[in-house]
């Protein structure tokens, strides 16, 4: 079992989306998760982690504004 340090928040599934096409993990940071958690995730999971900074508080988790699709496509909002 892997455990992040208590002073290194990471919200889990809300801020981590697996890209089945490429095998990478899209991971967010900014509101509820810290960027410093991403290298640990990459090491533990043996995956490339692509970090994305969240900037709009209405979208405080990655899964509220980002969706990896088949064929290498991504779904993101373009207007708010």
XYZ file of N, CA and C in Angstrom:
240
model
N 0.838 -1.174 0.000
C 0.000 0.000 0.000
C 0.888 1.244 0.000
N 0.460 2.243 -0.774
C 1.193 3.497 -0.853
C 0.382 4.581 -0.166
N 1.081 5.452 0.522
C 0.396 6.531 1.224
C 1.189 7.816 1.065
N 0.492 8.871 0.635
C 1.130 10.175 0.516
C 1.336 10.776 1.902
N 2.343 11.617 2.058
C 2.505 12.320 3.327
C 1.249 13.139 3.639
N 0.926 13.286 4.891
C -0.300 13.979 5.287
C -0.319 15.448 4.865
N 0.844 16.039 4.633
C 0.895 17.436 4.213
C 0.944 17.597 2.691
N 0.651 16.509 1.959
C 0.675 16.525 0.495
C -0.683 16.052 -0.026
N -1.646 16.980 -0.139
C -2.996 16.574 -0.534
C -3.092 16.158 -1.997
N -3.867 15.124 -2.227
C -4.220 14.680 -3.575
C -5.610 14.072 -3.488
N -6.552 14.608 -4.257
C -7.963 14.233 -4.149
C -8.308 12.893 -4.789
N -7.377 12.263 -5.461
C -7.659 10.942 -6.017
C -8.393 10.996 -7.338
N -9.444 10.173 -7.467
C -10.129 9.984 -8.742
C -10.638 11.284 -9.354
N -11.019 12.258 -8.547
C -11.481 13.532 -9.090
C -10.396 14.307 -9.803
N -9.150 14.064 -9.448
C -8.023 14.761 -10.054
C -7.068 13.824 -10.794
N -7.538 12.652 -11.157
C -6.706 11.708 -11.909
C -7.571 10.946 -12.894
N -7.229 11.047 -14.166
C -7.975 10.350 -15.211
C -7.015 9.534 -16.061
N -7.293 8.249 -16.176
C -6.461 7.353 -16.976
C -6.776 7.549 -18.447
N -5.753 7.658 -19.252
C -5.905 7.720 -20.701
C -5.597 6.332 -21.243
N -6.627 5.588 -21.556
C -6.435 4.199 -21.988
C -5.759 4.102 -23.348
N -5.878 5.142 -24.143
C -5.247 5.146 -25.470
C -3.720 5.191 -25.349
N -3.218 6.108 -24.524
C -1.764 6.282 -24.416
C -1.162 5.581 -23.201
N -2.002 5.221 -22.239
C -1.493 4.575 -21.032
C -0.962 5.540 -19.995
N -1.173 6.828 -20.204
C -0.704 7.815 -19.228
C -1.823 8.157 -18.249
N -1.448 8.874 -17.215
C -2.404 9.364 -16.238
C -2.400 10.889 -16.307
N -3.561 11.478 -16.590
C -3.727 12.924 -16.527
C -4.018 13.258 -15.075
N -3.262 14.165 -14.494
C -3.439 14.498 -13.076
C -3.463 16.018 -12.901
N -4.404 16.472 -12.095
C -4.571 17.915 -11.882
C -3.990 18.349 -10.550
N -3.715 19.644 -10.478
C -3.293 20.273 -9.236
C -3.800 21.704 -9.239
N -3.894 22.288 -8.092
C -4.269 23.690 -8.014
C -5.208 24.021 -6.871
N -6.335 23.337 -6.776
C -7.302 23.683 -5.740
C -7.308 22.674 -4.599
N -7.322 21.407 -4.917
C -7.436 20.382 -3.881
C -6.317 19.351 -3.921
N -5.447 19.459 -4.892
C -4.326 18.527 -5.026
C -3.045 19.313 -5.294
N -1.932 18.757 -4.859
C -0.631 19.404 -5.013
C 0.172 18.754 -6.136
N 0.883 19.570 -6.878
C 1.741 19.095 -7.963
C 2.800 18.115 -7.454
N 3.307 18.331 -6.257
C 4.370 17.474 -5.716
C 3.933 16.021 -5.527
N 2.641 15.749 -5.573
C 2.163 14.364 -5.472
C 2.360 13.600 -6.782
N 2.441 14.296 -7.894
C 2.484 13.638 -9.200
C 3.704 12.743 -9.425
N 4.913 13.171 -9.063
C 6.052 12.262 -9.237
C 5.908 10.972 -8.420
N 5.314 11.073 -7.248
C 5.088 9.863 -6.442
C 4.093 8.937 -7.127
N 3.033 9.503 -7.689
C 2.058 8.689 -8.425
C 2.719 7.991 -9.607
N 3.527 8.734 -10.345
C 4.221 8.157 -11.502
C 5.107 6.988 -11.082
N 5.828 7.165 -10.007
C 6.723 6.111 -9.508
C 5.930 4.890 -9.045
N 4.922 5.107 -8.222
C 4.145 3.998 -7.674
C 3.376 3.236 -8.748
N 2.829 3.963 -9.717
C 1.998 3.329 -10.743
C 2.797 2.867 -11.956
N 4.025 3.355 -12.077
C 4.839 3.002 -13.241
C 4.264 3.573 -14.530
N 3.698 4.779 -14.443
C 3.056 5.431 -15.582
C 3.609 6.831 -15.778
N 3.491 7.326 -17.006
C 3.753 8.738 -17.236
C 2.572 9.515 -16.662
N 2.844 10.526 -15.882
C 1.803 11.395 -15.336
C 1.941 12.751 -16.020
N 0.858 13.184 -16.646
C 0.827 14.491 -17.294
C 0.073 15.433 -16.366
N 0.759 16.455 -15.912
C 0.206 17.380 -14.925
C -0.519 18.535 -15.602
N -1.701 18.829 -15.078
C -2.514 19.930 -15.586
C -2.903 20.829 -14.417
N -2.655 22.129 -14.554
C -2.998 23.070 -13.480
C -4.432 23.557 -13.669
N -5.231 23.439 -12.643
C -6.595 23.956 -12.655
C -6.553 25.419 -12.241
N -7.254 26.282 -12.981
C -7.189 27.719 -12.714
C -8.544 28.357 -12.439
N -9.608 27.672 -12.758
C -10.954 28.228 -12.576
C -11.612 27.524 -11.391
N -11.949 28.233 -10.323
C -12.504 27.582 -9.134
C -13.836 26.866 -9.373
N -14.516 27.178 -10.473
C -15.742 26.432 -10.792
C -15.431 24.989 -11.174
N -14.216 24.767 -11.626
C -13.768 23.430 -12.029
C -12.645 23.010 -11.086
N -13.013 22.671 -9.871
C -12.043 22.399 -8.811
C -11.490 20.982 -8.850
N -12.048 20.121 -9.699
C -11.516 18.784 -9.951
C -11.341 18.599 -11.451
N -10.384 17.806 -11.831
C -10.125 17.560 -13.250
C -11.326 16.931 -13.937
N -12.023 16.040 -13.258
C -13.135 15.344 -13.923
C -14.349 16.233 -14.181
N -14.307 17.492 -13.753
C -15.407 18.418 -14.053
C -15.154 19.227 -15.321
N -13.944 19.120 -15.905
C -13.631 19.963 -17.063
C -12.738 19.287 -18.102
N -12.526 17.988 -17.991
C -11.558 17.331 -18.871
C -11.940 15.864 -19.018
N -11.917 15.386 -20.265
C -12.257 13.978 -20.493
C -11.421 13.417 -21.636
N -10.523 12.468 -21.368
C -9.792 11.814 -22.446
C -10.729 10.865 -23.193
N -10.682 10.913 -24.520
C -11.535 10.085 -25.376
C -10.686 9.128 -26.203
N -11.322 8.196 -26.862
C -10.611 7.270 -27.738
C -9.972 8.021 -28.903
N -8.962 7.421 -29.471
C -8.311 7.989 -30.639
C -7.399 9.158 -30.352
N -7.072 9.389 -29.056
C -6.185 10.485 -28.708
C -6.876 11.832 -28.593
N -8.205 11.851 -28.632
C -8.949 13.097 -28.518
C -9.218 13.430 -27.054
N -9.405 14.711 -26.794
C -9.720 15.201 -25.448
C -10.959 16.078 -25.529
N -11.792 16.020 -24.511
C -12.961 16.887 -24.420
C -12.732 17.873 -23.282
N -12.716 19.165 -23.639
C -12.546 20.227 -22.650
C -13.520 21.352 -22.986
N -13.997 22.088 -21.980
C -14.859 23.235 -22.288
C -14.046 24.350 -22.913
N -14.623 25.014 -23.904
C -13.908 26.110 -24.555
C -14.490 27.458 -24.192
N -15.716 27.471 -23.659
C -16.330 28.736 -23.216
C -16.976 28.499 -21.863
N -16.941 29.515 -21.062
C -17.504 29.384 -19.727
C -18.598 30.395 -19.536
